[in-house]
Amino acid sequence: MCPPRVSFGVTPACRAKIRAAGSTDPVKDQKKAHQRMTNVGVEIPEGKRLNKYGDLENLNLTTEDWKFRWEKRHIGFHKDEIHGLLQKYLSIILHGRKQIRIFVPLCGKSVDMKWLADQGHTVVGVEASEMAIKEFFAEQNVSYTQESVPGIAGAEVFQSTDGKLFLFNCNMFDFTSAIAGKFDGIWDRGSLVAINPSDRQRYAKLMTTLMANGCHYLLDALTYDQEKFSGPPFSTPPHVIHDLYGQSCNIQLLESSDALTDRQRSWGLDSFTEQIHLITLKTNTDSCA
């Protein structure tokens, strides 16, 4: 038997044995996970699972799990190019306005932020990984200052010297409108789909409290069979979006497209759909969702 690692992950020899047994993807049920690992001689501690990279992490992902993914360079979710759907629908976010404040939750080192800032918008991001934030500024060749955030213990904000970019290094759920105000636009790509399903209601409530009157929130969501792959990214079909936001917001599906690639096929999927939703706060004259 291969001895399990005490920290996040398993030994390379164990990982090879697990992959040889066809066990590279996370599983939906913890009991199945324990049985699968037992079959190949690896024990999974209670509350843990084996992710698609062959490392152990918490069943409910924590900020430490995401930091670990950045440290291990397990960041397949990061894109080196500006998101095509953001370019296509930016005018929907702007809604005829110029130089607005745009929020990017769980921003990582997304190049979308620099693109938005270059157009004159003020961009505020939140990211748990300090590594990701520092890599963003280094790779985009943007100078910055760094200081603590009053009201959030241990948090720091990295601010570009031109005052267009503010990236907060903290837990997403410690961030509030009291910290950085409300926003005219939100670009949510890779954030909701990364949130533990058990935290979605809390997340949606936070997002709506960050929306200023007239805010246009562009949400990039995904739909796939979670019996085949449990995420992250987590499947967030339209009915989930409506359950989360329908009571307080209007929701419009702007586009639904087939986004299946070899990456998703390697997860065991044969269908993978990307949907772009526009979310706006309801007014007193709006009908119920």
PDB file of C-alpha atoms in Angstrom:
ATOM      1  CA  MET A   1       0.000   0.000   0.000  1.00  0.00           C
ATOM      2  CA  CYS A   2       1.049   3.558  -0.644  1.00  0.00           C
ATOM      3  CA  PRO A   3       0.992   5.729   2.481  1.00  0.00           C
ATOM      4  CA  PRO A   4      -1.285   8.780   2.191  1.00  0.00           C
ATOM      5  CA  ARG A   5       0.190  12.239   2.623  1.00  0.00           C
ATOM      6  CA  VAL A   6      -0.810  14.154   5.714  1.00  0.00           C
ATOM      7  CA  SER A   7      -1.127  17.459   3.831  1.00  0.00           C
ATOM      8  CA  PHE A   8      -3.089  18.211   0.688  1.00  0.00           C
ATOM      9  CA  GLY A   9      -2.148  15.623  -1.918  1.00  0.00           C
ATOM     10  CA  VAL A  10      -0.798  12.137  -2.217  1.00  0.00           C
ATOM     11  CA  THR A  11       2.635  10.822  -3.090  1.00  0.00           C
ATOM     12  CA  PRO A  12       3.563  10.685  -6.793  1.00  0.00           C
ATOM     13  CA  ALA A  13       3.648   6.888  -6.640  1.00  0.00           C
ATOM     14  CA  CYS A  14       0.150   6.773  -5.172  1.00  0.00           C
ATOM     15  CA  ARG A  15      -1.110   9.293  -7.702  1.00  0.00           C
ATOM     16  CA  ALA A  16       0.210   7.157 -10.550  1.00  0.00           C
ATOM     17  CA  LYS A  17      -1.476   4.100  -9.088  1.00  0.00           C
ATOM     18  CA  ILE A  18      -4.778   5.982  -8.742  1.00  0.00           C
ATOM     19  CA  ARG A  19      -4.633   7.252 -12.311  1.00  0.00           C
ATOM     20  CA  ALA A  20      -3.820   3.798 -13.583  1.00  0.00           C
ATOM     21  CA  ALA A  21      -6.993   2.626 -11.885  1.00  0.00           C
ATOM     22  CA  GLY A  22      -8.982   5.246 -13.781  1.00  0.00           C
ATOM     23  CA  SER A  23      -9.589   7.452 -10.759  1.00  0.00           C
ATOM     24  CA  THR A  24      -8.563  10.918 -11.918  1.00  0.00           C
ATOM     25  CA  ASP A  25     -11.857  12.731 -11.457  1.00  0.00           C
ATOM     26  CA  PRO A  26     -13.566  13.889  -8.254  1.00  0.00           C
ATOM     27  CA  VAL A  27     -16.592  11.852  -7.238  1.00  0.00           C
ATOM     28  CA  LYS A  28     -20.009  12.928  -6.125  1.00  0.00           C
ATOM     29  CA  ASP A  29     -20.321  10.735  -3.084  1.00  0.00           C
ATOM     30  CA  GLN A  30     -17.757  10.596  -0.277  1.00  0.00           C
ATOM     31  CA  LYS A  31     -18.442   6.925   0.434  1.00  0.00           C
ATOM     32  CA  LYS A  32     -17.635   6.065  -3.186  1.00  0.00           C
ATOM     33  CA  ALA A  33     -14.445   8.081  -2.924  1.00  0.00           C
ATOM     34  CA  HIS A  34     -13.302   6.127   0.115  1.00  0.00           C
ATOM     35  CA  GLN A  35     -14.094   2.833  -1.586  1.00  0.00           C
ATOM     36  CA  ARG A  36     -12.293   3.831  -4.771  1.00  0.00           C
ATOM     37  CA  MET A  37      -9.123   4.843  -2.959  1.00  0.00           C
ATOM     38  CA  THR A  38      -9.206   1.729  -0.778  1.00  0.00           C
ATOM     39  CA  ASN A  39      -9.269  -0.375  -3.919  1.00  0.00           C
ATOM     40  CA  VAL A  40      -5.962   1.104  -5.056  1.00  0.00           C
ATOM     41  CA  GLY A  41      -4.366   1.191  -1.629  1.00  0.00           C
ATOM     42  CA  VAL A  42      -4.856   4.854  -0.719  1.00  0.00           C
ATOM     43  CA  GLU A  43      -6.936   6.094   2.190  1.00  0.00           C
ATOM     44  CA  ILE A  44      -8.888   9.337   1.990  1.00  0.00           C
ATOM     45  CA  PRO A  45      -9.334  11.177   5.296  1.00  0.00           C
ATOM     46  CA  GLU A  46     -12.845  12.114   6.366  1.00  0.00           C
ATOM     47  CA  GLY A  47     -13.996  15.342   4.725  1.00  0.00           C
ATOM     48  CA  LYS A  48     -11.479  15.080   1.884  1.00  0.00           C
ATOM     49  CA  ARG A  49     -11.636  14.009  -1.744  1.00  0.00           C
ATOM     50  CA  LEU A  50      -9.255  13.415  -4.602  1.00  0.00           C
ATOM     51  CA  ASN A  51      -9.492  16.117  -7.248  1.00  0.00           C
ATOM     52  CA  LYS A  52      -8.878  15.794 -10.975  1.00  0.00           C
ATOM     53  CA  TYR A  53      -5.211  16.699 -10.469  1.00  0.00           C
ATOM     54  CA  GLY A  54      -4.635  13.750  -8.135  1.00  0.00           C
ATOM     55  CA  ASP A  55      -4.399  15.859  -4.965  1.00  0.00           C
ATOM     56  CA  LEU A  56      -6.463  15.679  -1.795  1.00  0.00           C
ATOM     57  CA  GLU A  57      -8.621  18.655  -0.933  1.00  0.00           C
ATOM     58  CA  ASN A  58     -11.650  19.391   1.214  1.00  0.00           C
ATOM     59  CA  LEU A  59     -15.061  18.238   0.005  1.00  0.00           C
ATOM     60  CA  ASN A  60     -16.222  21.795   0.593  1.00  0.00           C
ATOM     61  CA  LEU A  61     -13.376  23.799  -0.916  1.00  0.00           C
ATOM     62  CA  THR A  62     -11.728  26.372   1.315  1.00  0.00           C
ATOM     63  CA  THR A  63      -9.590  29.402   0.511  1.00  0.00           C
ATOM     64  CA  GLU A  64      -6.589  27.259   1.451  1.00  0.00           C
ATOM     65  CA  ASP A  65      -7.558  24.710  -1.214  1.00  0.00           C
ATOM     66  CA  TRP A  66      -7.645  27.441  -3.859  1.00  0.00           C
ATOM     67  CA  LYS A  67      -4.324  28.876  -2.680  1.00  0.00           C
ATOM     68  CA  PHE A  68      -2.864  25.386  -2.945  1.00  0.00           C
ATOM     69  CA  ARG A  69      -4.122  25.093  -6.534  1.00  0.00           C
ATOM     70  CA  TRP A  70      -2.328  28.333  -7.398  1.00  0.00           C
ATOM     71  CA  GLU A  71       0.849  27.135  -5.720  1.00  0.00           C
ATOM     72  CA  LYS A  72       0.678  23.839  -7.629  1.00  0.00           C
ATOM     73  CA  ARG A  73      -0.187  25.706 -10.876  1.00  0.00           C
ATOM     74  CA  HIS A  74      -3.448  23.788 -11.135  1.00  0.00           C
ATOM     75  CA  ILE A  75      -5.119  26.786 -12.741  1.00  0.00           C
ATOM     76  CA  GLY A  76      -6.663  25.459 -15.929  1.00  0.00           C
ATOM     77  CA  PHE A  77      -9.485  27.943 -15.335  1.00  0.00           C
ATOM     78  CA  HIS A  78      -7.146  30.862 -16.082  1.00  0.00           C
ATOM     79  CA  LYS A  79      -7.227  32.248 -19.628  1.00  0.00           C
ATOM     80  CA  ASP A  80      -4.408  34.228 -21.192  1.00  0.00           C
ATOM     81  CA  GLU A  81      -6.750  36.022 -23.569  1.00  0.00           C
ATOM     82  CA  ILE A  82      -9.627  38.432 -23.056  1.00  0.00           C
ATOM     83  CA  HIS A  83     -12.850  36.475 -22.734  1.00  0.00           C
ATOM     84  CA  GLY A  84     -14.719  36.566 -26.034  1.00  0.00           C
ATOM     85  CA  LEU A  85     -18.135  36.765 -24.401  1.00  0.00           C
ATOM     86  CA  LEU A  86     -17.057  39.731 -22.290  1.00  0.00           C
ATOM     87  CA  GLN A  87     -15.985  41.523 -25.459  1.00  0.00           C
ATOM     88  CA  LYS A  88     -19.250  40.593 -27.130  1.00  0.00           C
ATOM     89  CA  TYR A  89     -21.477  41.748 -24.276  1.00  0.00           C
ATOM     90  CA  LEU A  90     -19.497  44.584 -22.685  1.00  0.00           C
ATOM     91  CA  SER A  91     -21.975  47.074 -24.137  1.00  0.00           C
ATOM     92  CA  ILE A  92     -24.690  45.297 -22.115  1.00  0.00           C
ATOM     93  CA  ILE A  93     -22.734  45.896 -18.908  1.00  0.00           C
ATOM     94  CA  LEU A  94     -22.042  49.515 -19.826  1.00  0.00           C
ATOM     95  CA  HIS A  95     -25.639  50.244 -20.859  1.00  0.00           C
ATOM     96  CA  GLY A  96     -24.582  53.497 -22.512  1.00  0.00           C
ATOM     97  CA  ARG A  97     -22.422  54.610 -19.600  1.00  0.00           C
ATOM     98  CA  LYS A  98     -18.734  55.488 -19.579  1.00  0.00           C
ATOM     99  CA  GLN A  99     -16.025  55.047 -16.959  1.00  0.00           C
ATOM    100  CA  ILE A 100     -18.101  52.899 -14.637  1.00  0.00           C
ATOM    101  CA  ARG A 101     -17.087  50.824 -11.596  1.00  0.00           C
ATOM    102  CA  ILE A 102     -16.908  47.108 -12.416  1.00  0.00           C
ATOM    103  CA  PHE A 103     -16.578  44.293  -9.903  1.00  0.00           C
ATOM    104  CA  VAL A 104     -14.774  41.033 -10.759  1.00  0.00           C
ATOM    105  CA  PRO A 105     -15.333  38.420  -8.019  1.00  0.00           C
ATOM    106  CA  LEU A 106     -12.717  35.694  -7.488  1.00  0.00           C
ATOM    107  CA  CYS A 107     -10.670  37.484 -10.113  1.00  0.00           C
ATOM    108  CA  GLY A 108      -7.454  35.440 -10.085  1.00  0.00           C
ATOM    109  CA  LYS A 109      -5.090  37.153 -12.503  1.00  0.00           C
ATOM    110  CA  SER A 110      -7.676  37.614 -15.243  1.00  0.00           C
ATOM    111  CA  VAL A 111      -6.457  39.699 -18.176  1.00  0.00           C
ATOM    112  CA  ASP A 112     -10.040  40.933 -18.521  1.00  0.00           C
ATOM    113  CA  MET A 113      -9.371  43.366 -15.680  1.00  0.00           C
ATOM    114  CA  LYS A 114      -6.526  45.163 -17.454  1.00  0.00           C
ATOM    115  CA  TRP A 115      -8.607  45.327 -20.636  1.00  0.00           C
ATOM    116  CA  LEU A 116     -11.479  46.962 -18.774  1.00  0.00           C
ATOM    117  CA  ALA A 117      -9.192  49.382 -16.935  1.00  0.00           C
ATOM    118  CA  ASP A 118      -7.515  50.402 -20.215  1.00  0.00           C
ATOM    119  CA  GLN A 119     -10.930  51.551 -21.410  1.00  0.00           C
ATOM    120  CA  GLY A 120     -11.217  53.951 -18.491  1.00  0.00           C
ATOM    121  CA  HIS A 121     -13.269  51.855 -16.098  1.00  0.00           C
ATOM    122  CA  THR A 122     -12.417  51.367 -12.437  1.00  0.00           C
ATOM    123  CA  VAL A 123     -12.033  47.659 -11.716  1.00  0.00           C
ATOM    124  CA  VAL A 124     -12.302  46.078  -8.282  1.00  0.00           C
ATOM    125  CA  GLY A 125     -11.458  42.415  -7.792  1.00  0.00           C
ATOM    126  CA  VAL A 126     -11.419  40.008  -4.867  1.00  0.00           C
ATOM    127  CA  GLU A 127      -9.017  37.062  -4.757  1.00  0.00           C
ATOM    128  CA  ALA A 128      -7.877  34.759  -1.934  1.00  0.00           C
ATOM    129  CA  SER A 129      -4.496  34.008  -3.519  1.00  0.00           C
ATOM    130  CA  GLU A 130      -1.872  36.709  -3.041  1.00  0.00           C
ATOM    131  CA  MET A 131       0.230  34.853  -5.591  1.00  0.00           C
ATOM    132  CA  ALA A 132      -2.429  35.368  -8.255  1.00  0.00           C
ATOM    133  CA  ILE A 133      -2.705  39.085  -7.520  1.00  0.00           C
ATOM    134  CA  LYS A 134       1.050  39.686  -7.627  1.00  0.00           C
ATOM    135  CA  GLU A 135       1.342  37.692 -10.840  1.00  0.00           C
ATOM    136  CA  PHE A 136      -1.383  39.841 -12.376  1.00  0.00           C
ATOM    137  CA  PHE A 137       0.482  43.086 -11.722  1.00  0.00           C
ATOM    138  CA  ALA A 138       3.808  41.606 -12.825  1.00  0.00           C
ATOM    139  CA  GLU A 139       2.478  40.063 -16.030  1.00  0.00           C
ATOM    140  CA  GLN A 140       0.483  43.164 -16.955  1.00  0.00           C
ATOM    141  CA  ASN A 141       3.451  45.417 -16.137  1.00  0.00           C
ATOM    142  CA  VAL A 142       1.329  47.561 -13.806  1.00  0.00           C
ATOM    143  CA  SER A 143       2.880  49.305 -10.808  1.00  0.00           C
ATOM    144  CA  TYR A 144       0.957  49.200  -7.560  1.00  0.00           C
ATOM    145  CA  THR A 145       0.852  50.010  -3.877  1.00  0.00           C
ATOM    146  CA  GLN A 146      -0.114  47.576  -1.150  1.00  0.00           C
ATOM    147  CA  GLU A 147      -1.819  48.317   2.155  1.00  0.00           C
ATOM    148  CA  SER A 148      -4.008  46.712   4.794  1.00  0.00           C
ATOM    149  CA  VAL A 149      -7.802  46.847   4.621  1.00  0.00           C
ATOM    150  CA  PRO A 150      -9.572  48.363   7.640  1.00  0.00           C
ATOM    151  CA  GLY A 151     -12.337  46.091   8.813  1.00  0.00           C
ATOM    152  CA  ILE A 152     -10.919  42.798   7.466  1.00  0.00           C
ATOM    153  CA  ALA A 153      -8.231  41.196   9.600  1.00  0.00           C
ATOM    154  CA  GLY A 154      -5.204  40.184   7.535  1.00  0.00           C
ATOM    155  CA  ALA A 155      -6.635  41.510   4.274  1.00  0.00           C
ATOM    156  CA  GLU A 156      -4.693  43.743   1.894  1.00  0.00           C
ATOM    157  CA  VAL A 157      -5.608  45.784  -1.140  1.00  0.00           C
ATOM    158  CA  PHE A 158      -3.286  46.077  -4.123  1.00  0.00           C
ATOM    159  CA  GLN A 159      -3.966  49.347  -5.954  1.00  0.00           C
ATOM    160  CA  SER A 160      -2.532  50.357  -9.325  1.00  0.00           C
ATOM    161  CA  THR A 161      -0.763  53.698  -9.215  1.00  0.00           C
ATOM    162  CA  ASP A 162      -3.181  55.099 -11.787  1.00  0.00           C
ATOM    163  CA  GLY A 163      -6.123  54.346  -9.483  1.00  0.00           C
ATOM    164  CA  LYS A 164      -7.951  52.120 -11.972  1.00  0.00           C
ATOM    165  CA  LEU A 165      -7.371  48.699 -10.405  1.00  0.00           C
ATOM    166  CA  PHE A 166      -8.076  47.619  -6.824  1.00  0.00           C
ATOM    167  CA  LEU A 167      -7.513  43.953  -6.030  1.00  0.00           C
ATOM    168  CA  PHE A 168      -8.482  42.832  -2.530  1.00  0.00           C
ATOM    169  CA  ASN A 169      -6.636  39.836  -1.118  1.00  0.00           C
ATOM    170  CA  CYS A 170      -9.170  38.319   1.267  1.00  0.00           C
ATOM    171  CA  ASN A 171     -11.922  35.769   1.685  1.00  0.00           C
ATOM    172  CA  MET A 172     -14.792  36.565  -0.673  1.00  0.00           C
ATOM    173  CA  PHE A 173     -17.316  36.430   2.153  1.00  0.00           C
ATOM    174  CA  ASP A 174     -15.394  39.001   4.204  1.00  0.00           C
ATOM    175  CA  PHE A 175     -15.866  41.545   1.404  1.00  0.00           C
ATOM    176  CA  THR A 176     -18.857  43.916   1.656  1.00  0.00           C
ATOM    177  CA  SER A 177     -20.129  47.154   0.144  1.00  0.00           C
ATOM    178  CA  ALA A 178     -18.832  48.909   3.266  1.00  0.00           C
ATOM    179  CA  ILE A 179     -15.310  48.050   2.097  1.00  0.00           C
ATOM    180  CA  ALA A 180     -15.429  49.299  -1.494  1.00  0.00           C
ATOM    181  CA  GLY A 181     -18.916  50.635  -2.172  1.00  0.00           C
ATOM    182  CA  LYS A 182     -21.394  49.357  -4.750  1.00  0.00           C
ATOM    183  CA  PHE A 183     -20.861  48.721  -8.441  1.00  0.00           C
ATOM    184  CA  ASP A 184     -22.316  49.762 -11.783  1.00  0.00           C
ATOM    185  CA  GLY A 185     -21.337  46.490 -13.430  1.00  0.00           C
ATOM    186  CA  ILE A 186     -20.237  42.973 -12.486  1.00  0.00           C
ATOM    187  CA  TRP A 187     -18.328  40.461 -14.610  1.00  0.00           C
ATOM    188  CA  ASP A 188     -18.744  37.033 -13.014  1.00  0.00           C
ATOM    189  CA  ARG A 189     -16.659  34.548 -14.943  1.00  0.00           C
ATOM    190  CA  GLY A 190     -15.397  31.559 -12.970  1.00  0.00           C
ATOM    191  CA  SER A 191     -16.708  32.828  -9.640  1.00  0.00           C
ATOM    192  CA  LEU A 192     -20.219  31.483  -9.030  1.00  0.00           C
ATOM    193  CA  VAL A 193     -19.181  28.228 -10.716  1.00  0.00           C
ATOM    194  CA  ALA A 194     -16.299  27.915  -8.213  1.00  0.00           C
ATOM    195  CA  ILE A 195     -18.438  28.492  -5.113  1.00  0.00           C
ATOM    196  CA  ASN A 196     -19.400  25.433  -3.088  1.00  0.00           C
ATOM    197  CA  PRO A 197     -23.062  24.656  -3.843  1.00  0.00           C
ATOM    198  CA  SER A 198     -23.786  24.915  -0.103  1.00  0.00           C
ATOM    199  CA  ASP A 199     -22.519  28.537  -0.180  1.00  0.00           C
ATOM    200  CA  ARG A 200     -24.468  29.688  -3.237  1.00  0.00           C
ATOM    201  CA  GLN A 201     -27.327  31.382  -1.394  1.00  0.00           C
ATOM    202  CA  ARG A 202     -24.837  33.300   0.726  1.00  0.00           C
ATOM    203  CA  TYR A 203     -22.913  34.253  -2.397  1.00  0.00           C
ATOM    204  CA  ALA A 204     -26.002  35.470  -4.279  1.00  0.00           C
ATOM    205  CA  LYS A 205     -27.052  37.596  -1.311  1.00  0.00           C
ATOM    206  CA  LEU A 206     -23.605  39.174  -1.188  1.00  0.00           C
ATOM    207  CA  MET A 207     -23.605  39.897  -4.909  1.00  0.00           C
ATOM    208  CA  THR A 208     -26.988  41.623  -4.827  1.00  0.00           C
ATOM    209  CA  THR A 209     -25.831  43.829  -1.931  1.00  0.00           C
ATOM    210  CA  LEU A 210     -22.888  44.924  -4.101  1.00  0.00           C
ATOM    211  CA  MET A 211     -25.155  46.009  -6.975  1.00  0.00           C
ATOM    212  CA  ALA A 212     -25.845  49.722  -7.270  1.00  0.00           C
ATOM    213  CA  ASN A 213     -29.122  50.907  -8.775  1.00  0.00           C
ATOM    214  CA  GLY A 214     -28.814  50.299 -12.507  1.00  0.00           C
ATOM    215  CA  CYS A 215     -26.049  47.713 -12.101  1.00  0.00           C
ATOM    216  CA  HIS A 216     -25.726  45.281 -14.997  1.00  0.00           C
ATOM    217  CA  TYR A 217     -24.379  41.946 -13.791  1.00  0.00           C
ATOM    218  CA  LEU A 218     -23.065  39.642 -16.524  1.00  0.00           C
ATOM    219  CA  LEU A 219     -22.880  36.038 -15.316  1.00  0.00           C
ATOM    220  CA  ASP A 220     -21.037  33.284 -17.182  1.00  0.00           C
ATOM    221  CA  ALA A 221     -22.594  29.965 -16.094  1.00  0.00           C
ATOM    222  CA  LEU A 222     -22.099  26.311 -17.038  1.00  0.00           C
ATOM    223  CA  THR A 223     -24.368  23.298 -17.407  1.00  0.00           C
ATOM    224  CA  TYR A 224     -23.273  19.661 -17.507  1.00  0.00           C
ATOM    225  CA  ASP A 225     -24.103  16.269 -15.989  1.00  0.00           C
ATOM    226  CA  GLN A 226     -22.805  16.299 -12.402  1.00  0.00           C
ATOM    227  CA  GLU A 227     -23.277  12.542 -12.206  1.00  0.00           C
ATOM    228  CA  LYS A 228     -20.259  12.343 -14.519  1.00  0.00           C
ATOM    229  CA  PHE A 229     -18.170  15.142 -13.019  1.00  0.00           C
ATOM    230  CA  SER A 230     -18.740  16.854  -9.688  1.00  0.00           C
ATOM    231  CA  GLY A 231     -16.661  19.996 -10.259  1.00  0.00           C
ATOM    232  CA  PRO A 232     -15.358  22.552  -9.807  1.00  0.00           C
ATOM    233  CA  PRO A 233     -16.341  24.276 -11.954  1.00  0.00           C
ATOM    234  CA  PHE A 234     -19.779  23.344 -10.675  1.00  0.00           C
ATOM    235  CA  SER A 235     -22.783  22.988 -12.949  1.00  0.00           C
ATOM    236  CA  THR A 236     -25.060  26.029 -12.610  1.00  0.00           C
ATOM    237  CA  PRO A 237     -28.023  25.483 -14.961  1.00  0.00           C
ATOM    238  CA  PRO A 238     -30.633  28.206 -15.542  1.00  0.00           C
ATOM    239  CA  HIS A 239     -33.034  26.929 -12.872  1.00  0.00           C
ATOM    240  CA  VAL A 240     -30.240  27.308 -10.278  1.00  0.00           C
ATOM    241  CA  ILE A 241     -29.614  30.897 -11.400  1.00  0.00           C
ATOM    242  CA  HIS A 242     -33.322  31.667 -11.063  1.00  0.00           C
ATOM    243  CA  ASP A 243     -33.468  30.055  -7.615  1.00  0.00           C
ATOM    244  CA  LEU A 244     -30.534  32.197  -6.488  1.00  0.00           C
ATOM    245  CA  TYR A 245     -31.412  35.554  -8.018  1.00  0.00           C
ATOM    246  CA  GLY A 246     -35.017  35.413  -9.185  1.00  0.00           C
ATOM    247  CA  GLN A 247     -36.602  36.841  -6.075  1.00  0.00           C
ATOM    248  CA  SER A 248     -34.691  40.128  -6.130  1.00  0.00           C
ATOM    249  CA  CYS A 249     -33.492  40.346  -9.729  1.00  0.00           C
ATOM    250  CA  ASN A 250     -34.576  40.158 -13.339  1.00  0.00           C
ATOM    251  CA  ILE A 251     -32.672  37.478 -15.261  1.00  0.00           C
ATOM    252  CA  GLN A 252     -32.222  37.374 -19.012  1.00  0.00           C
ATOM    253  CA  LEU A 253     -30.462  34.548 -20.849  1.00  0.00           C
ATOM    254  CA  LEU A 254     -28.376  36.278 -23.516  1.00  0.00           C
ATOM    255  CA  GLU A 255     -26.681  33.269 -25.047  1.00  0.00           C
ATOM    256  CA  SER A 256     -26.362  29.510 -24.666  1.00  0.00           C
ATOM    257  CA  SER A 257     -23.655  27.682 -26.591  1.00  0.00           C
ATOM    258  CA  ASP A 258     -21.872  24.347 -26.812  1.00  0.00           C
ATOM    259  CA  ALA A 259     -18.497  24.784 -25.053  1.00  0.00           C
ATOM    260  CA  LEU A 260     -17.339  21.161 -24.984  1.00  0.00           C
ATOM    261  CA  THR A 261     -13.602  20.739 -25.565  1.00  0.00           C
ATOM    262  CA  ASP A 262     -11.064  17.982 -24.994  1.00  0.00           C
ATOM    263  CA  ARG A 263     -10.528  19.396 -21.510  1.00  0.00           C
ATOM    264  CA  GLN A 264     -14.119  18.650 -20.517  1.00  0.00           C
ATOM    265  CA  ARG A 265     -14.002  15.292 -22.305  1.00  0.00           C
ATOM    266  CA  SER A 266     -11.055  14.388 -20.084  1.00  0.00           C
ATOM    267  CA  TRP A 267     -13.395  14.931 -17.130  1.00  0.00           C
ATOM    268  CA  GLY A 268     -15.706  12.278 -18.536  1.00  0.00           C
ATOM    269  CA  LEU A 269     -18.229  14.702 -20.033  1.00  0.00           C
ATOM    270  CA  ASP A 270     -19.894  14.476 -23.416  1.00  0.00           C
ATOM    271  CA  SER A 271     -21.910  17.671 -23.043  1.00  0.00           C
ATOM    272  CA  PHE A 272     -20.869  21.066 -21.674  1.00  0.00           C
ATOM    273  CA  THR A 273     -22.941  24.215 -22.194  1.00  0.00           C
ATOM    274  CA  GLU A 274     -21.961  27.803 -21.452  1.00  0.00           C
ATOM    275  CA  GLN A 275     -24.685  30.361 -20.730  1.00  0.00           C
ATOM    276  CA  ILE A 276     -24.451  34.114 -20.377  1.00  0.00           C
ATOM    277  CA  HIS A 277     -27.077  35.733 -18.154  1.00  0.00           C
ATOM    278  CA  LEU A 278     -27.828  39.408 -17.585  1.00  0.00           C
ATOM    279  CA  ILE A 279     -28.938  40.092 -14.020  1.00  0.00           C
ATOM    280  CA  THR A 280     -30.442  43.397 -12.930  1.00  0.00           C
ATOM    281  CA  LEU A 281     -32.120  44.467  -9.706  1.00  0.00           C
ATOM    282  CA  LYS A 282     -35.904  44.542  -9.761  1.00  0.00           C
ATOM    283  CA  THR A 283     -37.676  47.832  -9.313  1.00  0.00           C
ATOM    284  CA  ASN A 284     -41.089  48.357  -7.758  1.00  0.00           C
ATOM    285  CA  THR A 285     -42.666  48.189 -11.200  1.00  0.00           C
ATOM    286  CA  ASP A 286     -41.097  44.873 -12.163  1.00  0.00           C
ATOM    287  CA  SER A 287     -43.239  41.759 -12.099  1.00  0.00           C
ATOM    288  CA  CYS A 288     -42.231  38.759  -9.995  1.00  0.00           C
ATOM    289  CA  ALA A 289     -39.824  36.262 -11.526  1.00  0.00           C
TER     290      ALA A 289
END
